[in-house]
Coordinates of N, CA and C in Angstrom, one line a residue:
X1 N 0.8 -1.2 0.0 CA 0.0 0.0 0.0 C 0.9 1.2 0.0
X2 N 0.6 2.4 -0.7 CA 1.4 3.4 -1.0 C 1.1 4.6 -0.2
X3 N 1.9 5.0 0.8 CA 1.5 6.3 1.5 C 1.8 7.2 0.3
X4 N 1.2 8.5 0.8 CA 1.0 9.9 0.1 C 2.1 11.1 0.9
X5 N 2.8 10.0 1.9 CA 3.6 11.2 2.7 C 4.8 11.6 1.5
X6 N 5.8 12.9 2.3 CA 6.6 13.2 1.3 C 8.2 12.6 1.3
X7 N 8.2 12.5 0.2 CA 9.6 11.4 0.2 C 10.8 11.4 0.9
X8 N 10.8 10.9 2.0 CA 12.1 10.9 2.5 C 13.8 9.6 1.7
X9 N 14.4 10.9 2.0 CA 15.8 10.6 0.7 C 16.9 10.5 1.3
X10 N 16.9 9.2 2.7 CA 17.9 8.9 3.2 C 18.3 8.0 2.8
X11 N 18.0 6.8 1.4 CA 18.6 5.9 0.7 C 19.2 6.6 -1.0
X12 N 18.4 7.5 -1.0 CA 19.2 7.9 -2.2 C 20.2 8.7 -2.6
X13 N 20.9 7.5 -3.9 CA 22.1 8.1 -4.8 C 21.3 8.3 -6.2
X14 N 23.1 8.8 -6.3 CA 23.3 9.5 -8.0 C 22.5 8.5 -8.6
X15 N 22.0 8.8 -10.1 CA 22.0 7.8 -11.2 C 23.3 7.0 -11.4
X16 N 23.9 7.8 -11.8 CA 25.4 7.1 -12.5 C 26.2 6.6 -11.4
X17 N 26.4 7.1 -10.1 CA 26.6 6.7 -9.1 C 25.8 6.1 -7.7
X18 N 25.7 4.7 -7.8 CA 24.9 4.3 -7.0 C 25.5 4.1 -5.5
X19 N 26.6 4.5 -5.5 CA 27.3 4.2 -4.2 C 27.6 5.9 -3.8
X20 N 26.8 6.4 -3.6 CA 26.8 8.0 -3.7 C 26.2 8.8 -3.2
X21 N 25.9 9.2 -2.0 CA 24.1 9.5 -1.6 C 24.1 10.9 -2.2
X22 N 22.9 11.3 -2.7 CA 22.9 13.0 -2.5 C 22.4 13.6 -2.1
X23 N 22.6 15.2 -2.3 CA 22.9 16.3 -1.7 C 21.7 15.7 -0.6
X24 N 20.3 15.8 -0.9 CA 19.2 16.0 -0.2 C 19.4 14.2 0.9
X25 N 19.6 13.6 0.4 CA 20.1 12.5 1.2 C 21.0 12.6 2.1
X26 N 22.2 13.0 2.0 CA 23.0 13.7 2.9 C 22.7 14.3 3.9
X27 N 21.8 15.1 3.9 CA 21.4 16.5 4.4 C 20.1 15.7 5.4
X28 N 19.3 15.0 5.0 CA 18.4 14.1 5.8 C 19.0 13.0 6.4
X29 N 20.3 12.6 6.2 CA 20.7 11.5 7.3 C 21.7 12.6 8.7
X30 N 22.0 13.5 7.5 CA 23.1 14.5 8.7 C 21.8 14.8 9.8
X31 N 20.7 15.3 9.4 CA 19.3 15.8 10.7 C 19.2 14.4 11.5
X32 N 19.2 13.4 11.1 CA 18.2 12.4 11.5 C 19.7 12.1 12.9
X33 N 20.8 11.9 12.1 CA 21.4 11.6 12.9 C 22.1 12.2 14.1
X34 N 22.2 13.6 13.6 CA 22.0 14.6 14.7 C 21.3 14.4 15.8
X35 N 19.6 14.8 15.7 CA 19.0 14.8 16.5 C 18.7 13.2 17.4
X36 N 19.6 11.8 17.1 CA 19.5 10.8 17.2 C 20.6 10.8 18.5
X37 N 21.1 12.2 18.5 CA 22.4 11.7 19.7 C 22.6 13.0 20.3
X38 N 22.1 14.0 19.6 CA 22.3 15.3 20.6 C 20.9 15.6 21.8
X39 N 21.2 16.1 22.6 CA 20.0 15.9 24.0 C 20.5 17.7 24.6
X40 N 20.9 18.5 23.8 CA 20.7 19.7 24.7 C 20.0 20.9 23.6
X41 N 18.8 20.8 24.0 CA 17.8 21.5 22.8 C 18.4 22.8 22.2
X42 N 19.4 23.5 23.0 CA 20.2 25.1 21.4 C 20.7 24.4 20.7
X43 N 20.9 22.7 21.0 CA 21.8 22.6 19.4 C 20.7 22.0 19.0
X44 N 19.6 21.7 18.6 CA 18.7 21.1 17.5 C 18.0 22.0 17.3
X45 N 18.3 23.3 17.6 CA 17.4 24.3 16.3 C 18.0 24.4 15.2
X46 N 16.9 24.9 14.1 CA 17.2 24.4 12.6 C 18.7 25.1 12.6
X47 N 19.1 26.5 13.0 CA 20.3 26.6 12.6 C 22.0 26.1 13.5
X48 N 21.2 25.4 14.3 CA 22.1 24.4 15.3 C 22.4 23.4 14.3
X49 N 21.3 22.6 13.9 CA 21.6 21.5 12.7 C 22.3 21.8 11.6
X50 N 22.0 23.3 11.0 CA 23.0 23.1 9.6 C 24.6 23.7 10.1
X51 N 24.5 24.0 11.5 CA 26.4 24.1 11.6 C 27.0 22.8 11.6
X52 N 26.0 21.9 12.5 CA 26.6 20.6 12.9 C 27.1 20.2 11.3
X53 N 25.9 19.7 10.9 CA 26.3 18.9 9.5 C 27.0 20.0 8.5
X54 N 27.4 21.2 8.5 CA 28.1 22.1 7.5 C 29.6 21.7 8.2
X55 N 29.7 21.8 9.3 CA 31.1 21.6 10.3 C 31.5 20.2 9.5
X56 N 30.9 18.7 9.8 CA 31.4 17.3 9.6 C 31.4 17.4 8.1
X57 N 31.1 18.7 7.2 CA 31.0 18.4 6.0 C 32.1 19.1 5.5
X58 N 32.6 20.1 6.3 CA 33.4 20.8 6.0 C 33.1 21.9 4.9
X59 N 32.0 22.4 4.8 CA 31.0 23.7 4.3 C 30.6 24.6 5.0
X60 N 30.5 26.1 4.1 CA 29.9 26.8 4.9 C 27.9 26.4 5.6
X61 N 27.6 26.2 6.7 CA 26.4 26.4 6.6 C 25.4 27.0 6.4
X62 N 26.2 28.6 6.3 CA 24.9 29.0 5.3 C 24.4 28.6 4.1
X63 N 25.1 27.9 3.7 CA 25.2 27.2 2.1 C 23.8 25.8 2.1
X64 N 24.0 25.8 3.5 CA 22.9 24.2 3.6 C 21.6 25.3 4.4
X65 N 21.5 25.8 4.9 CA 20.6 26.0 6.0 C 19.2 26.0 5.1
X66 N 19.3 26.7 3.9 CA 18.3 26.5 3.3 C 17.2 25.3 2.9
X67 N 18.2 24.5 2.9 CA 18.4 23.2 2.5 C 17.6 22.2 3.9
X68 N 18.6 22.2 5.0 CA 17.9 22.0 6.0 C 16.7 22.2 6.7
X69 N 16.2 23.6 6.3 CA 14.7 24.3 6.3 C 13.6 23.9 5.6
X70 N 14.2 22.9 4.4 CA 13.0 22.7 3.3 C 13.3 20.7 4.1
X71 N 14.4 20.6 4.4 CA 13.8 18.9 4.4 C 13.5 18.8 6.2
X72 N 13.6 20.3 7.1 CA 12.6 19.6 8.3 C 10.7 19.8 8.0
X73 N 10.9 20.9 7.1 CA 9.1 21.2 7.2 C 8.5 20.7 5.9
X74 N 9.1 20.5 5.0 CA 8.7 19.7 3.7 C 8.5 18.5 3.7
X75 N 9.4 17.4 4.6 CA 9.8 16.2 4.3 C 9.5 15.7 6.0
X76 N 10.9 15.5 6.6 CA 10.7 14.9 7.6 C 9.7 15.3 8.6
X77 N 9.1 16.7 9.0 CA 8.4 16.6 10.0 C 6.8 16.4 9.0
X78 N 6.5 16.1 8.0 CA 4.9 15.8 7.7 C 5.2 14.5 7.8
X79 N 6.4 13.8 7.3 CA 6.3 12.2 6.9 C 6.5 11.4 8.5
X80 N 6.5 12.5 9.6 CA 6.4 11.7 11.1 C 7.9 11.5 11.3
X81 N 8.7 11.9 11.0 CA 10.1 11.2 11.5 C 10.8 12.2 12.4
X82 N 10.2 13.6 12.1 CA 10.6 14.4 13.1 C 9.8 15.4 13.6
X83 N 9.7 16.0 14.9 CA 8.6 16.8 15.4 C 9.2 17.8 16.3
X84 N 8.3 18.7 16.3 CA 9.0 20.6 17.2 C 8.9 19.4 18.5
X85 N 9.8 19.6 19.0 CA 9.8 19.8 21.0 C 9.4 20.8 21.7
X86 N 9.9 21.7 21.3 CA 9.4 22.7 22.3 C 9.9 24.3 21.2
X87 N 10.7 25.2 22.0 CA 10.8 26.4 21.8 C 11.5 27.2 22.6
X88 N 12.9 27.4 22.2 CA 13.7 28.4 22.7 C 13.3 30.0 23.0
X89 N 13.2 30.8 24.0 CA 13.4 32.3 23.8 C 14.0 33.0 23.2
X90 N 13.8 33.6 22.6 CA 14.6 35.0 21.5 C 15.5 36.0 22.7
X91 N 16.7 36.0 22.7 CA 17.1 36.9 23.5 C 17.2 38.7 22.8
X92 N 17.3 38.3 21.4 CA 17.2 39.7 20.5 C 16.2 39.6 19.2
X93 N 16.5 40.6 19.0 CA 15.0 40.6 17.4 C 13.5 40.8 17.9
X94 N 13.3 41.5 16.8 CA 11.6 41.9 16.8 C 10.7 41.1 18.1
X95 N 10.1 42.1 19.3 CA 9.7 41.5 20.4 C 8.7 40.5 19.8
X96 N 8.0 40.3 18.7 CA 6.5 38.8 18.4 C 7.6 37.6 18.5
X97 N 9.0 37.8 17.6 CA 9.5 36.7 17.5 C 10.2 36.5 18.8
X98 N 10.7 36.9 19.6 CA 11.3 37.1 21.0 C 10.0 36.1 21.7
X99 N 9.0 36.4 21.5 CA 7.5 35.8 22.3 C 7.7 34.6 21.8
X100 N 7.6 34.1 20.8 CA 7.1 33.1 19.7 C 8.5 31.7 20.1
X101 N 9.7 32.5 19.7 CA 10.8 31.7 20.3 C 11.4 30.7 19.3
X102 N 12.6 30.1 19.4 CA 12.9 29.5 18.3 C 12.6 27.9 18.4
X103 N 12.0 27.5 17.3 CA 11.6 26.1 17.7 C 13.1 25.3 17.2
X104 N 12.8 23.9 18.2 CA 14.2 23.0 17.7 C 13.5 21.3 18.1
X105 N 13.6 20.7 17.6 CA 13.7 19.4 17.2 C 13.7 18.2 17.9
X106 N 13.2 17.1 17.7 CA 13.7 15.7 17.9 C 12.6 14.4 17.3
X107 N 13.2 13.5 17.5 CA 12.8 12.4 16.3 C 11.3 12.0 17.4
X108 N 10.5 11.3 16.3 CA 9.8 10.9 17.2 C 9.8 9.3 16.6
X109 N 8.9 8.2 17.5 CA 9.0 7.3 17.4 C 9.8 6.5 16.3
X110 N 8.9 7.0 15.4 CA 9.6 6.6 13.7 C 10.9 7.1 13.4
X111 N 11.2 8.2 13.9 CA 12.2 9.2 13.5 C 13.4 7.8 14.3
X112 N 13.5 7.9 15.3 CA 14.6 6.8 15.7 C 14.6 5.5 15.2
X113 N 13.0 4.8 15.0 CA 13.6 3.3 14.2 C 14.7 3.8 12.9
X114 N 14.1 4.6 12.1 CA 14.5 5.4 10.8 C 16.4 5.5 11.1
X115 N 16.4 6.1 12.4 CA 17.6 6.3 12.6 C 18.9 4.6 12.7
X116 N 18.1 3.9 12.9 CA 18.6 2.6 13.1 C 19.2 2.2 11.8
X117 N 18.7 2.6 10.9 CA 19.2 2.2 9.7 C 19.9 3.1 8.6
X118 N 20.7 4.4 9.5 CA 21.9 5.3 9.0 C 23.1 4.3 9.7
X119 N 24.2 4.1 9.0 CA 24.9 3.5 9.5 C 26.1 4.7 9.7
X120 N 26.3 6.0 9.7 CA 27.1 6.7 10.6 C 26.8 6.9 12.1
X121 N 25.8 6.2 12.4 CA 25.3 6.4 13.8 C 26.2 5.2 14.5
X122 N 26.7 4.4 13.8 CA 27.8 2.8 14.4 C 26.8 1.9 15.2
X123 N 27.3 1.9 16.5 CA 27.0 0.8 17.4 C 26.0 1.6 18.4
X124 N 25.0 2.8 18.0 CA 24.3 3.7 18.6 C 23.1 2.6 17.8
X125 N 23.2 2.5 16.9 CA 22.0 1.9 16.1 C 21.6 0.2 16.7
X126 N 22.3 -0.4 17.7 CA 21.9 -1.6 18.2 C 21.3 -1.2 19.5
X127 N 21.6 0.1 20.2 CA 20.9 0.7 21.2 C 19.6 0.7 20.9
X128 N 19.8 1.7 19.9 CA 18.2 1.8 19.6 C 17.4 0.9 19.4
X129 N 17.8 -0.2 18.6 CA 16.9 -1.4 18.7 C 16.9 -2.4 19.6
X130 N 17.7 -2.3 20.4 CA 17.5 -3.1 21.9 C 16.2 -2.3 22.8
X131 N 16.5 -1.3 22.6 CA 15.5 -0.6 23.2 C 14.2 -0.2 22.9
X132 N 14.1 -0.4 21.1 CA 12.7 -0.7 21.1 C 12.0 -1.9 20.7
X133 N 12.5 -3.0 21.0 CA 12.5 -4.2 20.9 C 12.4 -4.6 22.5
X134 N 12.6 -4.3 23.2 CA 12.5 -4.3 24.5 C 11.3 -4.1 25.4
X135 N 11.3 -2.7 24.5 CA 9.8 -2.3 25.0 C 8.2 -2.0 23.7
X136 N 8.6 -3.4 23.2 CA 8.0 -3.8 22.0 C 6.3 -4.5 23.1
X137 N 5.2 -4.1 22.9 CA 4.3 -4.9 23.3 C 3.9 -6.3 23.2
X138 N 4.2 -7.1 23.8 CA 4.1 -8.7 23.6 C 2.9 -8.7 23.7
X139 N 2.1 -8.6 23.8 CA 0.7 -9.1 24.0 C -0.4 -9.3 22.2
X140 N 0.4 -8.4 21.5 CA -0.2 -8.5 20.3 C 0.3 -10.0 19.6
X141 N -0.5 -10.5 18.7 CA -0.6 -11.9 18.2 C 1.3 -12.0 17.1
X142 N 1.7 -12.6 17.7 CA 2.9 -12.3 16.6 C 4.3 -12.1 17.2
X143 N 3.9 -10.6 18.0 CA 4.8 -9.7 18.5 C 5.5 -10.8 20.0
X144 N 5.5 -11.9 20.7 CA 6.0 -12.3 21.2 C 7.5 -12.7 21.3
X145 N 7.0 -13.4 19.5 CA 7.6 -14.7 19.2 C 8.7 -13.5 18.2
X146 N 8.4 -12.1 17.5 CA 9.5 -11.6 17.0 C 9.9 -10.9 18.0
X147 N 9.8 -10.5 19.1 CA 10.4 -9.4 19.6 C 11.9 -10.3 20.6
X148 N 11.4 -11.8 20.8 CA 12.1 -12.5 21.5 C 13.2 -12.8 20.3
X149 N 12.9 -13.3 18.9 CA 14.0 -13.4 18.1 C 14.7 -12.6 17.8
X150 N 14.4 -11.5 17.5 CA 15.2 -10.2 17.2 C 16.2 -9.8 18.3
X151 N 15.8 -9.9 19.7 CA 16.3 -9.7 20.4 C 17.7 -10.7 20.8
X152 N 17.5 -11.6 20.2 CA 18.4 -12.7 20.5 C 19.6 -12.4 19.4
X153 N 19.0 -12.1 17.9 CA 19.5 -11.7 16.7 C 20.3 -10.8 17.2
X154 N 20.3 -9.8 18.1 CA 21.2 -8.7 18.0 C 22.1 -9.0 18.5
X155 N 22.2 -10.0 20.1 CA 23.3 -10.7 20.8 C 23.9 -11.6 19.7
X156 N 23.6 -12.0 18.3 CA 24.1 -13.2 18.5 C 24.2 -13.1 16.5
X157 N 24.4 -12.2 15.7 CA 23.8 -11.9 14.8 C 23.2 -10.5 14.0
X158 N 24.0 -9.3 15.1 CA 24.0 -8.1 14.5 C 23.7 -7.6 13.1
X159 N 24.6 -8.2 12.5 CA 24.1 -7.7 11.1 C 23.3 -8.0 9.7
X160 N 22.7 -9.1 10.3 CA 21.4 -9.4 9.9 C 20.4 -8.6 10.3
X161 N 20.4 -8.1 11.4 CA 18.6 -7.9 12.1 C 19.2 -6.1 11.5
X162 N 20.7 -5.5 11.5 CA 20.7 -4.2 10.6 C 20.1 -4.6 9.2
X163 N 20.1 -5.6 8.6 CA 19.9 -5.7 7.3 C 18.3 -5.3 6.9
X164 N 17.4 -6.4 7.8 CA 16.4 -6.8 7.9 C 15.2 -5.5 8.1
X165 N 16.4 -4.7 8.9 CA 15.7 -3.5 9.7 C 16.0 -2.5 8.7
X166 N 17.1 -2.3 7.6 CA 17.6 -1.6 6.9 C 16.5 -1.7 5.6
X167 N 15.9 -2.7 5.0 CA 14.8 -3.1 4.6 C 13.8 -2.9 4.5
X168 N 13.1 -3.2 6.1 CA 12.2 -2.6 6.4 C 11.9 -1.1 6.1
X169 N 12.9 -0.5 6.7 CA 12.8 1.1 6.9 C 12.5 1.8 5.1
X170 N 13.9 0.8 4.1 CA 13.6 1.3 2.8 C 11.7 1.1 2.4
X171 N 11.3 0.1 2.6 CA 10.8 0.2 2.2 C 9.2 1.0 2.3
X172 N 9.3 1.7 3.6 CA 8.9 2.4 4.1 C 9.0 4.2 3.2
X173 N 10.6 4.2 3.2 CA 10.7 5.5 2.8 C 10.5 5.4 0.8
X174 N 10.4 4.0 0.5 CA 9.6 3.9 -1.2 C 8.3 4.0 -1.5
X175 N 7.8 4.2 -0.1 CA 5.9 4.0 -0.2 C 5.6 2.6 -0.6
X176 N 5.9 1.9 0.1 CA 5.8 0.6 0.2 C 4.7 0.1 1.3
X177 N 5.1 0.8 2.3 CA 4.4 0.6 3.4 C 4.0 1.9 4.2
X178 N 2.7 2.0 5.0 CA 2.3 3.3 4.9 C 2.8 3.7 6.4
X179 N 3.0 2.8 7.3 CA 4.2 2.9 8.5 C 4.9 2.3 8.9
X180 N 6.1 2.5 9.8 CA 6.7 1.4 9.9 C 6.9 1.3 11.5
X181 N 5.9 2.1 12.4 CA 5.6 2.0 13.7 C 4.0 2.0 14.4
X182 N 3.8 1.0 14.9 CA 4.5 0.1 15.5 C 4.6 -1.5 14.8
X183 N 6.3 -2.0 15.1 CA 6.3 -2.9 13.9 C 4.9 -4.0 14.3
X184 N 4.9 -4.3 13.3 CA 3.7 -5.7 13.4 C 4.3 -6.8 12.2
X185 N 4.1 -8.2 12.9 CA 4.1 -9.0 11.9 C 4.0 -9.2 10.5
X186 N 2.4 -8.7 10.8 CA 2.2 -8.8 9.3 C 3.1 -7.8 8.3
X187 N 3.1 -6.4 8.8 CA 4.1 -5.5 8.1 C 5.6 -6.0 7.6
X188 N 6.3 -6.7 8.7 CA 7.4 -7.7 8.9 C 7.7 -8.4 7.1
X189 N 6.1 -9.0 7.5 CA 6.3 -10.3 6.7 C 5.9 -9.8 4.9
X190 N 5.4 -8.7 5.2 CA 4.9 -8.8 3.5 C 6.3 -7.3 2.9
X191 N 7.1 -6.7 4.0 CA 8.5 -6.6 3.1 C 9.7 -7.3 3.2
X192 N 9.3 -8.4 4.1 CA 11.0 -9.5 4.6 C 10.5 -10.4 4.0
X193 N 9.4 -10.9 3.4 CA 9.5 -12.7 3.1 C 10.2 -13.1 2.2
X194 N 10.1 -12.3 0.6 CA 11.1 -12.6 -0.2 C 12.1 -12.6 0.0
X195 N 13.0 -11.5 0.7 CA 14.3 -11.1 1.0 C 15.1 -11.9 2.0
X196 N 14.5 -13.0 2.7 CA 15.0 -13.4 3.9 C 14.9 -14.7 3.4
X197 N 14.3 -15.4 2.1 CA 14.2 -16.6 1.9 C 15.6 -17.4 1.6
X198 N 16.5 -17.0 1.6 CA 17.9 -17.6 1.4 C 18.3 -18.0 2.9
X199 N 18.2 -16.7 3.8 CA 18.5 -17.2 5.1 C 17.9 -18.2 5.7
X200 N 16.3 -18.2 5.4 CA 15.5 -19.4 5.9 C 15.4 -20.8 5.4
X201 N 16.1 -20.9 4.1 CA 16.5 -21.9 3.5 C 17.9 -22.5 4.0
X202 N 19.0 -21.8 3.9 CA 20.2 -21.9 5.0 C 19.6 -22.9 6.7
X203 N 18.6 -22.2 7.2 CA 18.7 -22.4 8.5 C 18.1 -23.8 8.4
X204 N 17.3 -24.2 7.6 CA 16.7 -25.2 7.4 C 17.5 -26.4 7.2
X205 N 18.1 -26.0 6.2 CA 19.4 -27.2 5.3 C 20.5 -27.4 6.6
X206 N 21.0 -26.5 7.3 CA 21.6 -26.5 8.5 C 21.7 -27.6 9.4
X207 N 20.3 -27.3 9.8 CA 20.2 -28.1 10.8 C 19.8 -29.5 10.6
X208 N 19.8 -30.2 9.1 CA 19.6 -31.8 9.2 C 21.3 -32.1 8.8
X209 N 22.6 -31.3 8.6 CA 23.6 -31.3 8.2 C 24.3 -32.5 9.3
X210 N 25.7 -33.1 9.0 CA 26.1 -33.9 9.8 C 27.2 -33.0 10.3
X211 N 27.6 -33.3 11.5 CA 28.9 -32.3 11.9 C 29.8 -31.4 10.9
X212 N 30.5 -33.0 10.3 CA 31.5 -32.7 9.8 C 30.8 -32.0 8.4
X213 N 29.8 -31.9 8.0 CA 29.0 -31.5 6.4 C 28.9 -29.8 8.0
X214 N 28.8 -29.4 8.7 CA 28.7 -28.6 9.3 C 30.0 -27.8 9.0
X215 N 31.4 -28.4 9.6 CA 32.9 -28.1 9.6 C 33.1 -27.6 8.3
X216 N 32.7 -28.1 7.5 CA 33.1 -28.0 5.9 C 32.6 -26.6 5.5
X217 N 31.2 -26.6 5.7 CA 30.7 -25.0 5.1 C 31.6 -24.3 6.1
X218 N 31.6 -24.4 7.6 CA 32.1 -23.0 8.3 C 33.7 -23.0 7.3
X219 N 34.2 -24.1 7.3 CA 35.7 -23.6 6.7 C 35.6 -22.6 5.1
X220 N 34.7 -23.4 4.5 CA 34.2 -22.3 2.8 C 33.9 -20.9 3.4
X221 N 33.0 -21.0 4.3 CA 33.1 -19.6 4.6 C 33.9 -18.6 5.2
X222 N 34.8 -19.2 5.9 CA 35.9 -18.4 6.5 C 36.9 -18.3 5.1
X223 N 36.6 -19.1 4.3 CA 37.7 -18.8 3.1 C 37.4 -17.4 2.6
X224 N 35.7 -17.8 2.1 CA 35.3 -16.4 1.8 C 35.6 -15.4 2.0
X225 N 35.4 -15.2 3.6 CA 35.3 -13.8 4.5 C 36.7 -13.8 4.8
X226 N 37.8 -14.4 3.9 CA 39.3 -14.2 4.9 C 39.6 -14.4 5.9
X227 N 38.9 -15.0 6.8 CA 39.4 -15.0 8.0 C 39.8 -16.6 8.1
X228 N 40.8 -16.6 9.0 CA 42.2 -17.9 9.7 C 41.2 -18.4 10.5

């Protein structure tokens, strides 16, 4: 089913360069990830955000601010990934805007799963999903039996359940799916089933294997992956 929200452009590259994000993708992972780790509200007002990401980018920020203005009110805060917190006081300028105050930022629910799947955020992104996996509602039909696998997946299998979750979120931000909170099974299952059929085939063939038919693949695969 295809949402009508406005596109968020945290997986997209060039044409000719697919390993490339741009400008506008840039610019939406630099906010998301910002406001995914900063906690003192003068730095997530809008022009707190375009120093940050002008600074790690090594640009002037005036050059983005514009830029940053059109993807928090255009994009991220209609599409739910980001929302006003509150509101700073004006210490100078026109007394309405001194009243009015400067608004600044933070992710909301969606805004942080979303975050889980920027990988400049590192090992900030397994936080996040321990934590809302954690406090994932068990009581819905489904949600028991994933919230306990996943959870196990991150101890034991990190960069699958990044994959899985990296997935998910795309296909969220393709209009694939009209939310991607709060996860549910069924959402789970109608953008992971094709994509995860190799794994589930693997796990299957696995486990009727005999030791040594066991020893054999782990060694092919350390050949693979280089590793002694």
């Amino acid at each position: 089913m295809r949402h009508k929200t406005p596109h968020i452009a945290i997986f997209d590259t060039f044409k000719t360069k697919k390993n490339k994000f741009t400008g506008e993708a840039k610019r939406q992972r630099g906010i998301i990830t910002h406001l995914a780790v900063e906690k003192n509200p003068e730095l997530k007002t809008r022009t707190a955000i375009a120093h940050a990401i002008a600074k790690s980018n090594g640009i002037l920020w005036q050059n983005i601010y514009s830029g940053i203005f059109k993807d928090l009110d255009e994009v991220l805060i209609p599409s739910g990934v980001v929302k006003e917190a509150g509101r700073l006081p004006l210490r100078r300028g026109p007394k309405a805007l001194q009243l009015e105050g400067v608004p600044f930022y933070e992710l909301t629910e969606t805004g942080i799963l979303v975050a889980s799947s920027i990988e400049e955020l590192g090992n900030i992104r397994m936080t996040i999903l321990e934590s809302y996996f954690n406090n994932m509602n068990s009581n819905i039909s489904g949600n028991d039996v994933m919230k306990k696998s996943i959870l196990l997946l991150l101890k034991t299998i990190p960069s699958f359940v990044i994959k899985i979750i990296s997935a998910y979120i795309y296909a969220y931000t393709n209009g694939e799916i009209d939310t991607i909170t709060p996860i549910t099974i069924d959402k789970f299952r109608s953008v992971l089933k094709e994509q995860i059929s190799i794994e589930k085939e693997f796990i299957e063939s696995y486990d009727v294997l005999s030791q040594n038919q066991k020893l054999l693949l782990k060694d092919f695969f350390n050949i693979l992956a280089n590793f002694n």
